[in-house]
mmCIF file of C-alpha atoms in Angstrom:
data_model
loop_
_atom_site.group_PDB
_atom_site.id
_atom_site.type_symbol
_atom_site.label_atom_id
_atom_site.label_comp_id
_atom_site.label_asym_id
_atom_site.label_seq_id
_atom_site.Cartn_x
_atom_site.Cartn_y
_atom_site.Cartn_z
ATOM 1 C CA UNK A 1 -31.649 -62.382 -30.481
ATOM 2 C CA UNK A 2 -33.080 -59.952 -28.307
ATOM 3 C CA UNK A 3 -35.454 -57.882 -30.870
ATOM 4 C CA UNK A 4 -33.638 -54.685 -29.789
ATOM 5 C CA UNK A 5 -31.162 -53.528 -32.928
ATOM 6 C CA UNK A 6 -28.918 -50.763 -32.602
ATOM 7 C CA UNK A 7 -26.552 -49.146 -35.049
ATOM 8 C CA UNK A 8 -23.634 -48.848 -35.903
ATOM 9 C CA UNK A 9 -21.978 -51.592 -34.297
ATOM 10 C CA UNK A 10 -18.974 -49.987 -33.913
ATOM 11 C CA UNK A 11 -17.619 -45.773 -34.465
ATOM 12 C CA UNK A 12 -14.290 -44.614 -34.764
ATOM 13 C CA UNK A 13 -14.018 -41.089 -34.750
ATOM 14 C CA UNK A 14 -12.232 -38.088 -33.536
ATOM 15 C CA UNK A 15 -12.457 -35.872 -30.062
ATOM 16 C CA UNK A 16 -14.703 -32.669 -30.383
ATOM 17 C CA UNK A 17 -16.688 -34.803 -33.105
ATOM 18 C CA UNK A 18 -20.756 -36.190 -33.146
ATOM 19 C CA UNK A 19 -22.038 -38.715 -33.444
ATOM 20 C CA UNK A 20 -25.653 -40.327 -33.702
ATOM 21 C CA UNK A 21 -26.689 -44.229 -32.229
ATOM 22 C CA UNK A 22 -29.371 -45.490 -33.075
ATOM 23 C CA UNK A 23 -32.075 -48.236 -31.325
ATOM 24 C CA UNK A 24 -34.668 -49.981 -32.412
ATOM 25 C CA UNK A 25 -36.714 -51.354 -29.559
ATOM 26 C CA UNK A 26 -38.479 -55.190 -30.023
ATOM 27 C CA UNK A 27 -42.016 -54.725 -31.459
ATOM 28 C CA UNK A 28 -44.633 -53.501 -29.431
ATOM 29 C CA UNK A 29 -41.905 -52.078 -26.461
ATOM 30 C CA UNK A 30 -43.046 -48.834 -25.522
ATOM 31 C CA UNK A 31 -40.022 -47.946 -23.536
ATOM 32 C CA UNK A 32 -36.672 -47.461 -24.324
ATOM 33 C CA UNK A 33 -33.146 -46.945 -21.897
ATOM 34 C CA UNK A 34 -29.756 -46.186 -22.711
ATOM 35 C CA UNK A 35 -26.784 -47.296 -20.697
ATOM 36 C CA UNK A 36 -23.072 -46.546 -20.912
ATOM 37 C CA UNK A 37 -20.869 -49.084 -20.475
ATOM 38 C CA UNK A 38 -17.290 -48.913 -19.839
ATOM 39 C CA UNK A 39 -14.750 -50.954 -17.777
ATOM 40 C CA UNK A 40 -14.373 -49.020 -14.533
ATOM 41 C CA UNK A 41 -18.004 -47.795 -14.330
ATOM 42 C CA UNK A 42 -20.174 -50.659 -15.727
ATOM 43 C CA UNK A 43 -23.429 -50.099 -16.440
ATOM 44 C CA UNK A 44 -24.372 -46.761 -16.297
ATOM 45 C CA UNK A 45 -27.989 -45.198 -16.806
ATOM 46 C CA UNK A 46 -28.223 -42.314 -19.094
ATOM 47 C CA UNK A 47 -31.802 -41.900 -19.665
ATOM 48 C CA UNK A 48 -34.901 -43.747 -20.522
ATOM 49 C CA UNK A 49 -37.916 -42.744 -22.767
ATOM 50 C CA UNK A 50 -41.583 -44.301 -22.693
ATOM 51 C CA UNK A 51 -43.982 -43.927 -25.582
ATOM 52 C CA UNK A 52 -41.771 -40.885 -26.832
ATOM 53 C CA UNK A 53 -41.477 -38.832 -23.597
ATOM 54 C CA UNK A 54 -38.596 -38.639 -21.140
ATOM 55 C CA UNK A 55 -39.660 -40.796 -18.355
ATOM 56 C CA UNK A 56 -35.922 -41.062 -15.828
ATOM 57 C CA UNK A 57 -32.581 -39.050 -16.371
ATOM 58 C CA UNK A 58 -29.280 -40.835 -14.697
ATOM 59 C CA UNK A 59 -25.864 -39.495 -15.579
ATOM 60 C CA UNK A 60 -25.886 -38.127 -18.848
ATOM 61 C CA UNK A 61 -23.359 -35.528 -20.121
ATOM 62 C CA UNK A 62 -24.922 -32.275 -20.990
ATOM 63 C CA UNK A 63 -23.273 -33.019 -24.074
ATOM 64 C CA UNK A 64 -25.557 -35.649 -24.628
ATOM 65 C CA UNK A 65 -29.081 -35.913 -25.821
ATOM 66 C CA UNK A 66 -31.659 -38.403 -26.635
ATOM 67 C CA UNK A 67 -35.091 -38.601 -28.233
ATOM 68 C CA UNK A 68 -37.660 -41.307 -29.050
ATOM 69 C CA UNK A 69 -39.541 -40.561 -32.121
ATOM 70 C CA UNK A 70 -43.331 -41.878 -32.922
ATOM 71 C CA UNK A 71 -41.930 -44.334 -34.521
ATOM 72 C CA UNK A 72 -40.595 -45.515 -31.496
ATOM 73 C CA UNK A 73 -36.941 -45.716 -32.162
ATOM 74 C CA UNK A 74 -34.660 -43.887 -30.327
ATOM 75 C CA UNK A 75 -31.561 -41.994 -31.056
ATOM 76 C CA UNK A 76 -28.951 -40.733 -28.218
ATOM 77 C CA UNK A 77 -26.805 -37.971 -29.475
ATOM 78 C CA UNK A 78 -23.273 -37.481 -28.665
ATOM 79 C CA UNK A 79 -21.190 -34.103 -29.240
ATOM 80 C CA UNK A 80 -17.847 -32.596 -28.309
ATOM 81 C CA UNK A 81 -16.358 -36.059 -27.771
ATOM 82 C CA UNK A 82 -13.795 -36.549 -25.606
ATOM 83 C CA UNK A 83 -11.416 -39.476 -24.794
ATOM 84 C CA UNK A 84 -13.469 -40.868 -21.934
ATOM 85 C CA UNK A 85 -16.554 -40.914 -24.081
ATOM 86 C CA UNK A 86 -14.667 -44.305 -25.604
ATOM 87 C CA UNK A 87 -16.979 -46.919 -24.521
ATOM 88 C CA UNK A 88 -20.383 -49.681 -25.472
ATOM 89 C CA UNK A 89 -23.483 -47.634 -25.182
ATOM 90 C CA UNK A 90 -26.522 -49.829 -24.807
ATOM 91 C CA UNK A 91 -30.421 -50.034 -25.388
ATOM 92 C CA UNK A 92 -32.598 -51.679 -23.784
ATOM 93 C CA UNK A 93 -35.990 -51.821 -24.068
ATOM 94 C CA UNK A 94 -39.375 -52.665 -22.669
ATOM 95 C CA UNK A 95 -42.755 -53.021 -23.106
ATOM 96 C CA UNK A 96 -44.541 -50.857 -20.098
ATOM 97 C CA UNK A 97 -42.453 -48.846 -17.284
ATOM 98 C CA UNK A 98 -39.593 -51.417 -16.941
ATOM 99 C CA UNK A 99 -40.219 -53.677 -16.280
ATOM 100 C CA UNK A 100 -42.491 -54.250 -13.242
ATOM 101 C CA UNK A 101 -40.408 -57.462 -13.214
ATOM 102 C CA UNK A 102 -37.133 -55.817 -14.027
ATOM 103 C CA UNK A 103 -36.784 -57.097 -17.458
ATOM 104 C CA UNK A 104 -34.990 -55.254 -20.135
ATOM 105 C CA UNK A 105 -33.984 -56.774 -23.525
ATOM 106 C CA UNK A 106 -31.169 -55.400 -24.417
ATOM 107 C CA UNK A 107 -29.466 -54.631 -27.584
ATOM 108 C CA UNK A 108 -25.781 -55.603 -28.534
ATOM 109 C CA UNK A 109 -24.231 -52.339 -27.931
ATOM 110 C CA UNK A 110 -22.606 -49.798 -30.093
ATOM 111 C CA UNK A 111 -19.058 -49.556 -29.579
ATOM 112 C CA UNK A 112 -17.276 -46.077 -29.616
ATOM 113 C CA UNK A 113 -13.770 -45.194 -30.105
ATOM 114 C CA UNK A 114 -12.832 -41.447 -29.649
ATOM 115 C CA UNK A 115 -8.822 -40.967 -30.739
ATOM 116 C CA UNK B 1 -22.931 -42.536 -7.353
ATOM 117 C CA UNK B 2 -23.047 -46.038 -6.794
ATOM 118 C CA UNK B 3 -25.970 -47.311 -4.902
ATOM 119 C CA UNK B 4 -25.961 -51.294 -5.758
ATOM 120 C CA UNK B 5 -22.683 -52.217 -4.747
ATOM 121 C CA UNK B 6 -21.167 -56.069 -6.382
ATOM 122 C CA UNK B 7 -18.391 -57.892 -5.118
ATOM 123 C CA UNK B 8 -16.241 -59.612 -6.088
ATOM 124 C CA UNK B 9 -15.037 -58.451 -9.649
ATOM 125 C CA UNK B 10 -13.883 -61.501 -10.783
ATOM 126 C CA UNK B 11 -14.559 -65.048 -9.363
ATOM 127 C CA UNK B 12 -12.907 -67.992 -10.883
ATOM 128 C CA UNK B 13 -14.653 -71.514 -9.905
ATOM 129 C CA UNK B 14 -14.068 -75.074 -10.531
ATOM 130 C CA UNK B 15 -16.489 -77.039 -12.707
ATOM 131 C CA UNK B 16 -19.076 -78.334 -10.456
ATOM 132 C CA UNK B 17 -18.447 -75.646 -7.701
ATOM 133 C CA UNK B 18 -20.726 -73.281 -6.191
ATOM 134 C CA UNK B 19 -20.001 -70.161 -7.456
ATOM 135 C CA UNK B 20 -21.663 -66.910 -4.978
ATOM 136 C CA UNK B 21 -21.721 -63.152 -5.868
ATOM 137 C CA UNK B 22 -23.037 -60.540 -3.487
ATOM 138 C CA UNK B 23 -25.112 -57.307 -3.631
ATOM 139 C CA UNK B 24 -25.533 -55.064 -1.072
ATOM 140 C CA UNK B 25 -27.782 -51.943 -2.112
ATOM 141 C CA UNK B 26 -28.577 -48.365 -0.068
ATOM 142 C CA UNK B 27 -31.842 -46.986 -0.948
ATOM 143 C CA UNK B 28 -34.589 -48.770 0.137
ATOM 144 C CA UNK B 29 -37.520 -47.713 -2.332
ATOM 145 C CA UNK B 30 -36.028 -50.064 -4.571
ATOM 146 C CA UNK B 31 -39.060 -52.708 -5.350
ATOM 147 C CA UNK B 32 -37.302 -55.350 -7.484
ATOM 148 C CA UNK B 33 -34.014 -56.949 -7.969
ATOM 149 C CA UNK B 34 -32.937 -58.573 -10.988
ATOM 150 C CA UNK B 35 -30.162 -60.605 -12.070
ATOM 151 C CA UNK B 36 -28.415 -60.312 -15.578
ATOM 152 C CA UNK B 37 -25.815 -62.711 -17.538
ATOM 153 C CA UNK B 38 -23.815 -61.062 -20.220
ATOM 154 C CA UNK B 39 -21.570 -63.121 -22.494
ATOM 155 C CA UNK B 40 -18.686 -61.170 -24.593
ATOM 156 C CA UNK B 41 -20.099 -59.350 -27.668
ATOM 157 C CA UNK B 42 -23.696 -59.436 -26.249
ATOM 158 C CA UNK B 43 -25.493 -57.157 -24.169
ATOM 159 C CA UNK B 44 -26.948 -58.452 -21.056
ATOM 160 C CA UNK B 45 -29.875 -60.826 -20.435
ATOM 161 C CA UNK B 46 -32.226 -61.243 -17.552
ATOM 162 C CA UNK B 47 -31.497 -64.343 -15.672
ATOM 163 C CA UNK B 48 -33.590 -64.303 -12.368
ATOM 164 C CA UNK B 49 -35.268 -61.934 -10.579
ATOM 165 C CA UNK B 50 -36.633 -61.740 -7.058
ATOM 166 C CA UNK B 51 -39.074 -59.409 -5.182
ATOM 167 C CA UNK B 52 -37.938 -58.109 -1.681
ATOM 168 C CA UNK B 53 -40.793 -59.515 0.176
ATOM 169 C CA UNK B 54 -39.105 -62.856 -0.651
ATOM 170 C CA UNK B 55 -36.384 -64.417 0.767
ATOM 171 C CA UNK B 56 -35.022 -66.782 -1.747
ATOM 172 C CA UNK B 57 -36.409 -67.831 -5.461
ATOM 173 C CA UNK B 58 -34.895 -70.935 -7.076
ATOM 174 C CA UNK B 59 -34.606 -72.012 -11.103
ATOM 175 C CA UNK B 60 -32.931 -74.221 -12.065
ATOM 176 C CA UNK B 61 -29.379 -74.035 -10.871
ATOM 177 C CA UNK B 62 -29.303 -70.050 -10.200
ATOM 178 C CA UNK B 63 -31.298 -69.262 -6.797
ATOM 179 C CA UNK B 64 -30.836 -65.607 -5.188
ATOM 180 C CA UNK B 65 -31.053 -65.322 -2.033
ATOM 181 C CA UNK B 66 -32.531 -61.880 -0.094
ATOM 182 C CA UNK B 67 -31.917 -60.663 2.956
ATOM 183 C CA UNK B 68 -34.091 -57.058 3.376
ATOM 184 C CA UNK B 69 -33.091 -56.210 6.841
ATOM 185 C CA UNK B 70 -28.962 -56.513 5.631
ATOM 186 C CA UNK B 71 -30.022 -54.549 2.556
ATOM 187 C CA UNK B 72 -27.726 -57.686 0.635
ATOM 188 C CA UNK B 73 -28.810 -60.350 -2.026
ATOM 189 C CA UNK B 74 -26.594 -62.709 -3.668
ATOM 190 C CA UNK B 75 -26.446 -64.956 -6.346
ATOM 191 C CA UNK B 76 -25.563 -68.557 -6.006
ATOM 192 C CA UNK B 77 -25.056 -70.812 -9.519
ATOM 193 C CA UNK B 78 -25.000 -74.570 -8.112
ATOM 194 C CA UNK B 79 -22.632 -77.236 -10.731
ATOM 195 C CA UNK B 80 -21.043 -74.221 -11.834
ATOM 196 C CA UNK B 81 -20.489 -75.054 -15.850
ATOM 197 C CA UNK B 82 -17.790 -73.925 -18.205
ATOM 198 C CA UNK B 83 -20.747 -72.199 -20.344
ATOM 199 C CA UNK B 84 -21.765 -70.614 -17.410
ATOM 200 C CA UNK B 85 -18.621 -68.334 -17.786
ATOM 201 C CA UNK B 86 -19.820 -64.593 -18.229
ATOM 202 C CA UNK B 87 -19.941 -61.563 -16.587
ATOM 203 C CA UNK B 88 -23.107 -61.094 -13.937
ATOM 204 C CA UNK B 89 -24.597 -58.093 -12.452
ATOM 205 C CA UNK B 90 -27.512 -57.394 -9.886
ATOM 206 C CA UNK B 91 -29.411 -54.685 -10.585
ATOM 207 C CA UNK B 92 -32.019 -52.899 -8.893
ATOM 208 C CA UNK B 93 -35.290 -51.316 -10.033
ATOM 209 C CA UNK B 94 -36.906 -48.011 -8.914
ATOM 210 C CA UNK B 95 -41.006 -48.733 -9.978
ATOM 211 C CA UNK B 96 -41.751 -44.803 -8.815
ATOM 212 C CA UNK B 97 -38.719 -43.729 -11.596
ATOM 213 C CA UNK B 98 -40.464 -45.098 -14.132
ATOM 214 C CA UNK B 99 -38.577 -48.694 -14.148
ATOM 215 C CA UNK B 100 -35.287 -47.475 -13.770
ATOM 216 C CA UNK B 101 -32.549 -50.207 -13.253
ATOM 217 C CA UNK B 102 -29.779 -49.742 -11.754
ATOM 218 C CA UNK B 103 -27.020 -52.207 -12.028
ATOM 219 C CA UNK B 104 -23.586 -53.427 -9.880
ATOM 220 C CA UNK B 105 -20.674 -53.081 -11.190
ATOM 221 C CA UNK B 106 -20.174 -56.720 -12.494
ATOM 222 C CA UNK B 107 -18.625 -59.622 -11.978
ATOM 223 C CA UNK B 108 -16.402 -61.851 -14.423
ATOM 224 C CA UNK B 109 -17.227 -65.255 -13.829
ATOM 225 C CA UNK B 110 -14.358 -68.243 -15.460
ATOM 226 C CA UNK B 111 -15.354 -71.882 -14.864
ATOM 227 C CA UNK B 112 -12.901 -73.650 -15.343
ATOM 228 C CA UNK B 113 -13.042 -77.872 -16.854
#
């Protein structure tokens, strides 16, 4: 068990829908990433947070959005789904700026199905 | 874009066999390069992790090897194990982008008894 929880575990829903995943980071991480992961593209960046500011922006959608609250925990925000949206969305997190030794713990994904 | 690249995508090896995945990455402001295991259902782990003023780091069965002039690292698991089966990627880490990782695409990795 990592520490990192993320929720739901798994979404169904339809295209042109939103939806909202959630992460918890372990205790005490300050930083928080989200990746997209999907067969033919693997792990993808989207973007990463650190003590509630946007810290590094990879290839996220405009029609995505994320935000780390002062809580810590981080929500990335998905709208006008599409087909190709269908995929395990990860986070990770960390407890400075990633991991000056490259360690993330990750979470065990939320899986999303757009039909 | 794809700046780390991973070959190959799948690898199947014989118990006890060596099994070797490559890296080869473009940008050279990256400052670390991690390697993480990923089993189905789970989201990846760290595994090793090497620094690219070093050449080669060793636990335990997994050693990666680094070769900065090449711009290629690998990953070699020694008495490859059935439990060993699970997808690997390299990954490497921009310190300047605030610790951004960027991974390879993956490998699948079967050992088979």
């Amino acid at each position: 068990d990592s520490g990192v929880t993320q929720t739901p575990k798994h979404l169904i829903t339809a295209t042109g829908q939103r939806v909202t995943l959630r992460c918890s980071p372990r205790s005490g991480d300050l930083s928080v990433y989200w990746y997209q992961q999907s067969l033919d593209q693997g792990l993808q960046f989207l973007i990463q947070y650190y003590n509630g500011e946007e810290r590094a922006k990879g290839n996220i959608l405009e029609r995505f959005s994320a935000q780390q609250f002062p809580d810590l925990h981080s929500e990335l925000n998905l709208s006008s789904l599409e087909l190709g949206d269908s995929a395990l969305y990860f986070c990770a997190s960390s407890v400075a700026l990633a991991g000056l030794t490259g360690e993330l713990f990750f979470g065990e994904g939320s899986r999303l199905t757009v039909l | 874009q794809q700046q780390v690249k991973q070959s190959p995508q799948s690898l199947i090896v014989q118990k006890g066999g060596i099994s070797i995945i490559n890296c080869a990455y473009e940008n050279t402001a990256f400052d670390y390069f991690p390697w993480y295991q990923q089993f189905p259902g789970k989201g990846p782990a760290l595994l090793i992790a090497i620094r690219p003023d070093v050449s080669e780091k060793k636990e335990g069965r997994f050693t990666i090897s680094f070769n900065k002039s090449a711009k290629q690292f690998s990953l070699h698991i020694m008495d490859s194990q059935p439990g060993d089966s699970a997808t690997y990627f390299c990954a490497a880490v921009y310190y300047n982008q605030g610790g951004k990782l960027i991974f390879g695409q993956g490998t699948e990795l079967s050992v088979k008894p």
